[in-house]
Amino acid sequence: MESLNDKNFGGYDAYFINELLNEHECPVCKMALRKPIQTLCGHRLCLSCAEEMRKRNKGVLICPLDNSILDSSKIFPDTAIERVIMQLKVKCNNFSNGCEWTGELKILNVC
């Protein structure tokens, strides 16, 4: 997909201290889930990735992991996993320039 680096599209492109678990990673953009949604088949996607997939498939959303057609009325925000992701430890975006700050993603996300 193009344009995944836009601030409001795709997942969080942060420098995580620990490797992301599969359950925290979007199968579409391969970044930490941003505004995660959960499907009836039990998979998670970034909301913006799901919307882009739907747009590219003429309004039909297909699960990228099992290719099942998804019913929009049975997709819901996954606030529990969002809380977990926002508590993951990250480095400052300027760590390559010597910044030694580390903290939770939710703090970095506010900056």
PDB file of C-alpha atoms in Angstrom:
ATOM      1  CA  MET A   1       0.000   0.000   0.000  1.00  0.00           C
ATOM      2  CA  GLU A   2       1.228   3.510  -0.703  1.00  0.00           C
ATOM      3  CA  SER A   3       1.353   6.455   1.684  1.00  0.00           C
ATOM      4  CA  LEU A   4       1.507   4.403   4.865  1.00  0.00           C
ATOM      5  CA  ASN A   5       3.891   6.919   6.437  1.00  0.00           C
ATOM      6  CA  ASP A   6       1.214   9.600   6.655  1.00  0.00           C
ATOM      7  CA  LYS A   7       0.698  10.438  10.345  1.00  0.00           C
ATOM      8  CA  ASN A   8      -2.957   9.368  10.355  1.00  0.00           C
ATOM      9  CA  PHE A   9      -2.684   6.368   8.075  1.00  0.00           C
ATOM     10  CA  GLY A  10      -1.424   2.933   8.964  1.00  0.00           C
ATOM     11  CA  GLY A  11       0.053   1.951  12.290  1.00  0.00           C
ATOM     12  CA  TYR A  12       2.529   3.556  14.661  1.00  0.00           C
ATOM     13  CA  ASP A  13       5.986   3.740  13.116  1.00  0.00           C
ATOM     14  CA  ALA A  14       7.910   4.028  16.383  1.00  0.00           C
ATOM     15  CA  TYR A  15      11.169   2.602  17.715  1.00  0.00           C
ATOM     16  CA  PHE A  16       9.890  -0.052  20.116  1.00  0.00           C
ATOM     17  CA  ILE A  17      12.249  -1.233  22.836  1.00  0.00           C
ATOM     18  CA  ASN A  18      11.008  -4.827  22.538  1.00  0.00           C
ATOM     19  CA  GLU A  19       9.990  -6.597  19.367  1.00  0.00           C
ATOM     20  CA  LEU A  20       6.284  -6.250  18.564  1.00  0.00           C
ATOM     21  CA  LEU A  21       4.152  -9.306  19.202  1.00  0.00           C
ATOM     22  CA  ASN A  22       2.073 -10.516  16.262  1.00  0.00           C
ATOM     23  CA  GLU A  23      -1.110  -9.541  18.096  1.00  0.00           C
ATOM     24  CA  HIS A  24       0.122  -5.915  18.211  1.00  0.00           C
ATOM     25  CA  GLU A  25       1.052  -5.700  14.524  1.00  0.00           C
ATOM     26  CA  CYS A  26      -1.284  -4.886  11.636  1.00  0.00           C
ATOM     27  CA  PRO A  27      -1.070  -7.527   8.895  1.00  0.00           C
ATOM     28  CA  VAL A  28      -1.542  -4.810   6.260  1.00  0.00           C
ATOM     29  CA  CYS A  29       0.973  -2.074   7.159  1.00  0.00           C
ATOM     30  CA  LYS A  30       3.221  -4.246   9.390  1.00  0.00           C
ATOM     31  CA  MET A  31       3.334  -1.548  12.092  1.00  0.00           C
ATOM     32  CA  ALA A  32       1.864  -1.366  15.598  1.00  0.00           C
ATOM     33  CA  LEU A  33      -1.926  -1.201  15.385  1.00  0.00           C
ATOM     34  CA  ARG A  34      -3.383   2.337  15.361  1.00  0.00           C
ATOM     35  CA  LYS A  35      -7.066   2.548  16.302  1.00  0.00           C
ATOM     36  CA  PRO A  36      -7.295  -1.259  16.129  1.00  0.00           C
ATOM     37  CA  ILE A  37     -10.461  -2.974  15.024  1.00  0.00           C
ATOM     38  CA  GLN A  38     -11.297  -6.630  15.507  1.00  0.00           C
ATOM     39  CA  THR A  39     -13.137  -8.729  12.968  1.00  0.00           C
ATOM     40  CA  LEU A  40     -15.604 -11.535  13.516  1.00  0.00           C
ATOM     41  CA  CYS A  41     -12.882 -13.975  12.414  1.00  0.00           C
ATOM     42  CA  GLY A  42     -10.770 -12.707  15.335  1.00  0.00           C
ATOM     43  CA  HIS A  43      -8.132 -10.763  13.417  1.00  0.00           C
ATOM     44  CA  ARG A  44      -7.065  -7.178  14.071  1.00  0.00           C
ATOM     45  CA  LEU A  45      -6.303  -4.336  11.651  1.00  0.00           C
ATOM     46  CA  CYS A  46      -5.646  -0.619  11.868  1.00  0.00           C
ATOM     47  CA  LEU A  47      -8.892   1.234  11.209  1.00  0.00           C
ATOM     48  CA  SER A  48      -7.271   3.267   8.428  1.00  0.00           C
ATOM     49  CA  CYS A  49      -5.823   0.130   6.795  1.00  0.00           C
ATOM     50  CA  ALA A  50      -9.264  -1.499   6.802  1.00  0.00           C
ATOM     51  CA  GLU A  51     -10.820   1.626   5.278  1.00  0.00           C
ATOM     52  CA  GLU A  52      -8.163   1.746   2.548  1.00  0.00           C
ATOM     53  CA  MET A  53      -8.648  -1.953   1.774  1.00  0.00           C
ATOM     54  CA  ARG A  54     -12.412  -1.441   1.549  1.00  0.00           C
ATOM     55  CA  LYS A  55     -11.925   1.512  -0.801  1.00  0.00           C
ATOM     56  CA  ARG A  56      -9.603  -0.488  -3.067  1.00  0.00           C
ATOM     57  CA  ASN A  57     -12.062  -3.417  -3.168  1.00  0.00           C
ATOM     58  CA  LYS A  58     -15.072  -1.331  -4.240  1.00  0.00           C
ATOM     59  CA  GLY A  59     -16.624  -1.245  -0.771  1.00  0.00           C
ATOM     60  CA  VAL A  60     -15.952  -4.869   0.175  1.00  0.00           C
ATOM     61  CA  LEU A  61     -13.668  -5.560   3.115  1.00  0.00           C
ATOM     62  CA  ILE A  62     -11.799  -8.860   2.941  1.00  0.00           C
ATOM     63  CA  CYS A  63      -9.714 -10.167   5.839  1.00  0.00           C
ATOM     64  CA  PRO A  64      -6.068 -10.081   4.718  1.00  0.00           C
ATOM     65  CA  LEU A  65      -5.262 -13.193   6.771  1.00  0.00           C
ATOM     66  CA  ASP A  66      -8.003 -15.660   5.862  1.00  0.00           C
ATOM     67  CA  ASN A  67      -9.659 -13.950   2.844  1.00  0.00           C
ATOM     68  CA  SER A  68     -13.110 -14.039   4.422  1.00  0.00           C
ATOM     69  CA  ILE A  69     -15.556 -11.285   3.457  1.00  0.00           C
ATOM     70  CA  LEU A  70     -16.155  -9.122   6.506  1.00  0.00           C
ATOM     71  CA  ASP A  71     -19.489  -7.694   7.594  1.00  0.00           C
ATOM     72  CA  SER A  72     -18.973  -4.078   8.723  1.00  0.00           C
ATOM     73  CA  SER A  73     -21.673  -4.434  11.379  1.00  0.00           C
ATOM     74  CA  LYS A  74     -19.605  -7.168  13.042  1.00  0.00           C
ATOM     75  CA  ILE A  75     -16.353  -5.206  13.239  1.00  0.00           C
ATOM     76  CA  PHE A  76     -15.652  -3.299  16.439  1.00  0.00           C
ATOM     77  CA  PRO A  77     -12.939  -1.112  17.975  1.00  0.00           C
ATOM     78  CA  ASP A  78     -10.551  -3.185  20.093  1.00  0.00           C
ATOM     79  CA  THR A  79      -9.950  -0.780  22.964  1.00  0.00           C
ATOM     80  CA  ALA A  80      -8.336  -3.451  25.145  1.00  0.00           C
ATOM     81  CA  ILE A  81      -5.483  -4.087  22.693  1.00  0.00           C
ATOM     82  CA  GLU A  82      -5.235  -0.340  22.020  1.00  0.00           C
ATOM     83  CA  ARG A  83      -4.542   0.256  25.740  1.00  0.00           C
ATOM     84  CA  VAL A  84      -1.833  -2.427  25.677  1.00  0.00           C
ATOM     85  CA  ILE A  85      -0.185  -0.949  22.570  1.00  0.00           C
ATOM     86  CA  MET A  86      -0.223   2.567  23.993  1.00  0.00           C
ATOM     87  CA  GLN A  87       1.682   1.253  27.044  1.00  0.00           C
ATOM     88  CA  LEU A  88       4.474  -0.336  24.989  1.00  0.00           C
ATOM     89  CA  LYS A  89       7.915   1.160  25.631  1.00  0.00           C
ATOM     90  CA  VAL A  90       9.474   3.176  22.812  1.00  0.00           C
ATOM     91  CA  LYS A  91      12.580   5.240  22.171  1.00  0.00           C
ATOM     92  CA  CYS A  92      12.482   8.891  21.180  1.00  0.00           C
ATOM     93  CA  ASN A  93      12.151   9.445  17.435  1.00  0.00           C
ATOM     94  CA  ASN A  94      15.471  11.319  17.692  1.00  0.00           C
ATOM     95  CA  PHE A  95      17.381   8.476  19.374  1.00  0.00           C
ATOM     96  CA  SER A  96      19.693   8.255  16.335  1.00  0.00           C
ATOM     97  CA  ASN A  97      20.710  11.860  17.125  1.00  0.00           C
ATOM     98  CA  GLY A  98      21.602  10.982  20.709  1.00  0.00           C
ATOM     99  CA  CYS A  99      18.294  11.410  22.552  1.00  0.00           C
ATOM    100  CA  GLU A 100      18.133   8.801  25.334  1.00  0.00           C
ATOM    101  CA  TRP A 101      14.464   9.270  26.319  1.00  0.00           C
ATOM    102  CA  THR A 102      12.328   6.142  26.551  1.00  0.00           C
ATOM    103  CA  GLY A 103       8.724   5.880  27.642  1.00  0.00           C
ATOM    104  CA  GLU A 104       5.267   4.673  26.714  1.00  0.00           C
ATOM    105  CA  LEU A 105       3.935   5.101  23.181  1.00  0.00           C
ATOM    106  CA  LYS A 106       1.004   7.145  24.509  1.00  0.00           C
ATOM    107  CA  ILE A 107       3.456   9.813  25.733  1.00  0.00           C
ATOM    108  CA  LEU A 108       5.369   9.870  22.444  1.00  0.00           C
ATOM    109  CA  ASN A 109       2.072   9.988  20.581  1.00  0.00           C
ATOM    110  CA  VAL A 110       1.165  13.266  22.329  1.00  0.00           C
ATOM    111  CA  CYS A 111       4.417  15.022  21.345  1.00  0.00           C
TER     112      CYS A 111
END
